[in-house]
Amino acid sequence: FDVIAYSDRKKYTGKDQALHFFEHDYVFREAVWNRLEQTTHSISKFDFVFTPDFSLWVDLNTNFFNKESIFKTRFVGAYWQHCGFNVIPTVSWGNIDSFKYCLEGLPTNSILAISGMGHRKSVAAKKLWEYALRKIEEQKKPTMLLIYGEQEDIPFVRVPIKFIECFISKK
């Protein structure tokens, strides 16, 4: 299937397509969270829908905002599943403390999607990215990882990986 960004959704039929939310929160937050029923109806044409990727942060002293983002992502995904959508869960994390809760509510032995953006900007970001991939594989045992981002070699991950071309590599 082709993967379409939420901001481009009106240009496509949805047939053999998956809708993703790997965009800045301001593009979808209001529509997805505050107008969930209306948005649900408008995206129902897509064969697959990723859960929204509400941002998590690494530099917050409190995990409140990150926990709220995880809650919103899981709630919307569960609602869309209840509505009969084929939902592809997304995995997000913030700082190292977020691993106490960021994988909760995700299925095991399933396809999972993650953003592959931003982990190349520093050594610390790269280490956190690698830690996350190991934790996801260890705890959730995904059947496949869909990574939104530029293709790269990830030799320590044993599950199949499919890279989704991101807006950077498209341009």
PDB file of C-alpha atoms in Angstrom:
ATOM      1  CA  PHE A   1       0.000   0.000   0.000  1.00  0.00           C
ATOM      2  CA  ASP A   2       0.990   3.617  -0.508  1.00  0.00           C
ATOM      3  CA  VAL A   3       1.433   5.809   2.562  1.00  0.00           C
ATOM      4  CA  ILE A   4      -0.164   9.269   2.495  1.00  0.00           C
ATOM      5  CA  ALA A   5       0.375  12.174   4.891  1.00  0.00           C
ATOM      6  CA  TYR A   6      -2.678  13.495   6.712  1.00  0.00           C
ATOM      7  CA  SER A   7      -2.109  16.954   5.200  1.00  0.00           C
ATOM      8  CA  ASP A   8      -2.358  15.427   1.685  1.00  0.00           C
ATOM      9  CA  ARG A   9      -5.400  13.239   2.389  1.00  0.00           C
ATOM     10  CA  LYS A  10      -7.841  15.161   0.180  1.00  0.00           C
ATOM     11  CA  LYS A  11      -5.765  14.464  -2.943  1.00  0.00           C
ATOM     12  CA  TYR A  12      -6.158  10.678  -2.698  1.00  0.00           C
ATOM     13  CA  THR A  13      -8.855   8.024  -2.938  1.00  0.00           C
ATOM     14  CA  GLY A  14      -7.722   5.991   0.067  1.00  0.00           C
ATOM     15  CA  LYS A  15      -7.820   2.752  -1.942  1.00  0.00           C
ATOM     16  CA  ASP A  16      -4.707   0.644  -1.250  1.00  0.00           C
ATOM     17  CA  GLN A  17      -3.437   3.549   0.864  1.00  0.00           C
ATOM     18  CA  ALA A  18      -2.534   4.132   4.491  1.00  0.00           C
ATOM     19  CA  LEU A  19      -2.904   7.516   6.162  1.00  0.00           C
ATOM     20  CA  HIS A  20      -0.051   8.594   8.442  1.00  0.00           C
ATOM     21  CA  PHE A  21       0.386  11.419  10.969  1.00  0.00           C
ATOM     22  CA  PHE A  22       4.165  11.803  10.964  1.00  0.00           C
ATOM     23  CA  GLU A  23       3.802  15.571  10.701  1.00  0.00           C
ATOM     24  CA  HIS A  24       3.935  18.512  13.074  1.00  0.00           C
ATOM     25  CA  ASP A  25       1.162  18.222  15.653  1.00  0.00           C
ATOM     26  CA  TYR A  26      -0.421  21.526  14.629  1.00  0.00           C
ATOM     27  CA  VAL A  27      -1.337  19.962  11.269  1.00  0.00           C
ATOM     28  CA  PHE A  28      -3.694  17.387  12.827  1.00  0.00           C
ATOM     29  CA  ARG A  29      -4.059  17.954  16.606  1.00  0.00           C
ATOM     30  CA  GLU A  30      -7.191  20.122  16.484  1.00  0.00           C
ATOM     31  CA  ALA A  31      -8.983  17.948  13.924  1.00  0.00           C
ATOM     32  CA  VAL A  32      -8.042  14.584  15.377  1.00  0.00           C
ATOM     33  CA  TRP A  33      -8.508  15.349  19.048  1.00  0.00           C
ATOM     34  CA  ASN A  34     -11.174  18.071  19.199  1.00  0.00           C
ATOM     35  CA  ARG A  35     -13.225  16.976  16.181  1.00  0.00           C
ATOM     36  CA  LEU A  36     -12.640  13.226  16.341  1.00  0.00           C
ATOM     37  CA  GLU A  37     -16.003  12.090  14.952  1.00  0.00           C
ATOM     38  CA  GLN A  38     -15.886  14.495  12.023  1.00  0.00           C
ATOM     39  CA  THR A  39     -12.287  13.567  11.227  1.00  0.00           C
ATOM     40  CA  THR A  40     -13.063   9.866  11.571  1.00  0.00           C
ATOM     41  CA  HIS A  41     -15.763  10.179   8.935  1.00  0.00           C
ATOM     42  CA  SER A  42     -13.497  12.162   6.597  1.00  0.00           C
ATOM     43  CA  ILE A  43     -10.659   9.604   6.681  1.00  0.00           C
ATOM     44  CA  SER A  44     -12.803   6.475   6.508  1.00  0.00           C
ATOM     45  CA  LYS A  45     -11.973   6.054   2.806  1.00  0.00           C
ATOM     46  CA  PHE A  46      -8.422   4.911   3.638  1.00  0.00           C
ATOM     47  CA  ASP A  47      -7.746   1.181   3.763  1.00  0.00           C
ATOM     48  CA  PHE A  48      -5.302   1.655   6.668  1.00  0.00           C
ATOM     49  CA  VAL A  49      -4.823   4.417   9.224  1.00  0.00           C
ATOM     50  CA  PHE A  50      -1.797   4.946  11.443  1.00  0.00           C
ATOM     51  CA  THR A  51      -2.534   6.195  14.927  1.00  0.00           C
ATOM     52  CA  PRO A  52      -1.754   9.901  15.309  1.00  0.00           C
ATOM     53  CA  ASP A  53       1.825  10.607  16.333  1.00  0.00           C
ATOM     54  CA  PHE A  54       1.288  13.211  19.053  1.00  0.00           C
ATOM     55  CA  SER A  55       4.694  14.569  20.044  1.00  0.00           C
ATOM     56  CA  LEU A  56       6.627  13.457  23.087  1.00  0.00           C
ATOM     57  CA  TRP A  57       9.501  15.482  24.471  1.00  0.00           C
ATOM     58  CA  VAL A  58      12.897  14.564  25.865  1.00  0.00           C
ATOM     59  CA  ASP A  59      13.531  17.782  27.790  1.00  0.00           C
ATOM     60  CA  LEU A  60      10.517  18.027  30.083  1.00  0.00           C
ATOM     61  CA  ASN A  61      10.983  17.815  33.837  1.00  0.00           C
ATOM     62  CA  THR A  62       7.593  16.189  34.165  1.00  0.00           C
ATOM     63  CA  ASN A  63       6.175  13.359  32.112  1.00  0.00           C
ATOM     64  CA  PHE A  64       2.625  14.755  32.278  1.00  0.00           C
ATOM     65  CA  PHE A  65       2.617  16.114  28.726  1.00  0.00           C
ATOM     66  CA  ASN A  66       4.171  12.932  27.358  1.00  0.00           C
ATOM     67  CA  LYS A  67       1.675  10.720  29.173  1.00  0.00           C
ATOM     68  CA  GLU A  68      -1.146  12.870  27.815  1.00  0.00           C
ATOM     69  CA  SER A  69       0.194  12.438  24.263  1.00  0.00           C
ATOM     70  CA  ILE A  70       0.419   8.656  24.697  1.00  0.00           C
ATOM     71  CA  PHE A  71      -3.128   8.583  26.061  1.00  0.00           C
ATOM     72  CA  LYS A  72      -4.457  10.568  23.092  1.00  0.00           C
ATOM     73  CA  THR A  73      -2.675   8.331  20.581  1.00  0.00           C
ATOM     74  CA  ARG A  74      -3.986   5.122  22.179  1.00  0.00           C
ATOM     75  CA  PHE A  75      -7.506   6.516  22.646  1.00  0.00           C
ATOM     76  CA  VAL A  76      -7.836   7.605  19.023  1.00  0.00           C
ATOM     77  CA  GLY A  77      -6.425   4.287  17.808  1.00  0.00           C
ATOM     78  CA  ALA A  78      -8.885   2.313  19.937  1.00  0.00           C
ATOM     79  CA  TYR A  79     -11.762   4.501  18.741  1.00  0.00           C
ATOM     80  CA  TRP A  80     -10.810   3.967  15.105  1.00  0.00           C
ATOM     81  CA  GLN A  81     -10.532   0.221  15.661  1.00  0.00           C
ATOM     82  CA  HIS A  82     -13.992   0.301  17.247  1.00  0.00           C
ATOM     83  CA  CYS A  83     -15.203   2.078  14.083  1.00  0.00           C
ATOM     84  CA  GLY A  84     -13.840  -0.795  11.977  1.00  0.00           C
ATOM     85  CA  PHE A  85     -10.642   0.830  10.683  1.00  0.00           C
ATOM     86  CA  ASN A  86      -7.503  -1.166   9.959  1.00  0.00           C
ATOM     87  CA  VAL A  87      -5.251   0.610  12.457  1.00  0.00           C
ATOM     88  CA  ILE A  88      -1.452   0.555  12.440  1.00  0.00           C
ATOM     89  CA  PRO A  89      -0.206   1.569  15.915  1.00  0.00           C
ATOM     90  CA  THR A  90       2.611   4.104  16.152  1.00  0.00           C
ATOM     91  CA  VAL A  91       5.279   4.024  18.837  1.00  0.00           C
ATOM     92  CA  SER A  92       6.640   7.251  20.325  1.00  0.00           C
ATOM     93  CA  TRP A  93       8.890   8.028  23.248  1.00  0.00           C
ATOM     94  CA  GLY A  94      10.358  11.015  24.999  1.00  0.00           C
ATOM     95  CA  ASN A  95      13.249  10.785  27.430  1.00  0.00           C
ATOM     96  CA  ILE A  96      14.507   7.575  29.003  1.00  0.00           C
ATOM     97  CA  ASP A  97      11.872   7.871  31.779  1.00  0.00           C
ATOM     98  CA  SER A  98       9.098   7.629  29.185  1.00  0.00           C
ATOM     99  CA  PHE A  99       9.900   3.947  28.661  1.00  0.00           C
ATOM    100  CA  LYS A 100       8.079   3.266  31.928  1.00  0.00           C
ATOM    101  CA  TYR A 101       4.816   3.891  30.022  1.00  0.00           C
ATOM    102  CA  CYS A 102       5.349   4.646  26.315  1.00  0.00           C
ATOM    103  CA  LEU A 103       4.929   1.024  25.189  1.00  0.00           C
ATOM    104  CA  GLU A 104       1.780   0.426  27.247  1.00  0.00           C
ATOM    105  CA  GLY A 105      -1.329  -0.292  25.239  1.00  0.00           C
ATOM    106  CA  LEU A 106       0.574  -1.392  22.141  1.00  0.00           C
ATOM    107  CA  PRO A 107      -0.088  -4.855  20.747  1.00  0.00           C
ATOM    108  CA  THR A 108       2.496  -7.611  20.753  1.00  0.00           C
ATOM    109  CA  ASN A 109       3.239  -9.668  17.644  1.00  0.00           C
ATOM    110  CA  SER A 110       1.882  -6.963  15.364  1.00  0.00           C
ATOM    111  CA  ILE A 111       3.073  -4.431  12.820  1.00  0.00           C
ATOM    112  CA  LEU A 112       4.233  -1.235  14.522  1.00  0.00           C
ATOM    113  CA  ALA A 113       5.174   2.110  12.996  1.00  0.00           C
ATOM    114  CA  ILE A 114       7.719   4.642  14.244  1.00  0.00           C
ATOM    115  CA  SER A 115       9.155   7.914  13.104  1.00  0.00           C
ATOM    116  CA  GLY A 116      12.742   7.740  11.961  1.00  0.00           C
ATOM    117  CA  MET A 117      13.127  11.513  11.964  1.00  0.00           C
ATOM    118  CA  GLY A 118      15.416  13.449  14.266  1.00  0.00           C
ATOM    119  CA  HIS A 119      17.639  10.733  15.672  1.00  0.00           C
ATOM    120  CA  ARG A 120      20.625  11.775  13.580  1.00  0.00           C
ATOM    121  CA  LYS A 121      20.929  15.264  15.067  1.00  0.00           C
ATOM    122  CA  SER A 122      23.074  14.252  18.049  1.00  0.00           C
ATOM    123  CA  VAL A 123      24.869  11.314  19.630  1.00  0.00           C
ATOM    124  CA  ALA A 124      22.371  11.327  22.513  1.00  0.00           C
ATOM    125  CA  ALA A 125      19.404  11.231  20.098  1.00  0.00           C
ATOM    126  CA  LYS A 126      20.978   8.318  18.214  1.00  0.00           C
ATOM    127  CA  LYS A 127      21.585   6.374  21.460  1.00  0.00           C
ATOM    128  CA  LEU A 128      17.982   6.956  22.569  1.00  0.00           C
ATOM    129  CA  TRP A 129      16.732   5.809  19.130  1.00  0.00           C
ATOM    130  CA  GLU A 130      18.758   2.594  19.360  1.00  0.00           C
ATOM    131  CA  TYR A 131      17.588   2.010  22.935  1.00  0.00           C
ATOM    132  CA  ALA A 132      13.987   2.478  21.786  1.00  0.00           C
ATOM    133  CA  LEU A 133      14.306   0.009  18.928  1.00  0.00           C
ATOM    134  CA  ARG A 134      15.777  -2.594  21.267  1.00  0.00           C
ATOM    135  CA  LYS A 135      13.004  -2.055  23.849  1.00  0.00           C
ATOM    136  CA  ILE A 136      10.283  -2.232  21.188  1.00  0.00           C
ATOM    137  CA  GLU A 137      11.678  -5.476  19.808  1.00  0.00           C
ATOM    138  CA  GLU A 138      12.190  -6.981  23.263  1.00  0.00           C
ATOM    139  CA  GLN A 139       8.840  -6.013  24.794  1.00  0.00           C
ATOM    140  CA  LYS A 140       6.438  -5.936  21.829  1.00  0.00           C
ATOM    141  CA  LYS A 141       7.974  -8.533  19.497  1.00  0.00           C
ATOM    142  CA  PRO A 142       6.683  -6.802  16.365  1.00  0.00           C
ATOM    143  CA  THR A 143       6.177  -8.817  13.188  1.00  0.00           C
ATOM    144  CA  MET A 144       7.408  -5.801  11.206  1.00  0.00           C
ATOM    145  CA  LEU A 145       8.539  -2.234  11.836  1.00  0.00           C
ATOM    146  CA  LEU A 146       7.383   0.483   9.479  1.00  0.00           C
ATOM    147  CA  ILE A 147       9.866   3.331   9.823  1.00  0.00           C
ATOM    148  CA  TYR A 148       8.955   6.742   8.450  1.00  0.00           C
ATOM    149  CA  GLY A 149      12.274   8.200   7.387  1.00  0.00           C
ATOM    150  CA  GLU A 150      15.320   7.816   5.264  1.00  0.00           C
ATOM    151  CA  GLN A 151      16.547   4.274   4.773  1.00  0.00           C
ATOM    152  CA  GLU A 152      19.480   3.232   6.920  1.00  0.00           C
ATOM    153  CA  ASP A 153      21.190   0.093   8.096  1.00  0.00           C
ATOM    154  CA  ILE A 154      19.960  -1.091  11.506  1.00  0.00           C
ATOM    155  CA  PRO A 155      21.882  -4.344  11.997  1.00  0.00           C
ATOM    156  CA  PHE A 156      20.830  -5.039  15.586  1.00  0.00           C
ATOM    157  CA  VAL A 157      17.097  -5.219  14.789  1.00  0.00           C
ATOM    158  CA  ARG A 158      16.040  -8.734  13.886  1.00  0.00           C
ATOM    159  CA  VAL A 159      12.459  -8.096  12.717  1.00  0.00           C
ATOM    160  CA  PRO A 160      11.711  -7.087   9.134  1.00  0.00           C
ATOM    161  CA  ILE A 161      11.818  -3.338   8.505  1.00  0.00           C
ATOM    162  CA  LYS A 162      10.060  -1.410   5.763  1.00  0.00           C
ATOM    163  CA  PHE A 163      11.053   2.207   5.318  1.00  0.00           C
ATOM    164  CA  ILE A 164       8.396   4.716   4.355  1.00  0.00           C
ATOM    165  CA  GLU A 165       9.734   7.512   2.219  1.00  0.00           C
ATOM    166  CA  CYS A 166       9.575  10.737   4.185  1.00  0.00           C
ATOM    167  CA  PHE A 167       8.959  14.265   2.979  1.00  0.00           C
ATOM    168  CA  ILE A 168      12.697  15.019   3.109  1.00  0.00           C
ATOM    169  CA  SER A 169      13.717  12.238   0.745  1.00  0.00           C
ATOM    170  CA  LYS A 170      10.747  13.043  -1.542  1.00  0.00           C
ATOM    171  CA  LYS A 171      12.106  16.565  -2.014  1.00  0.00           C
TER     172      LYS A 171
END
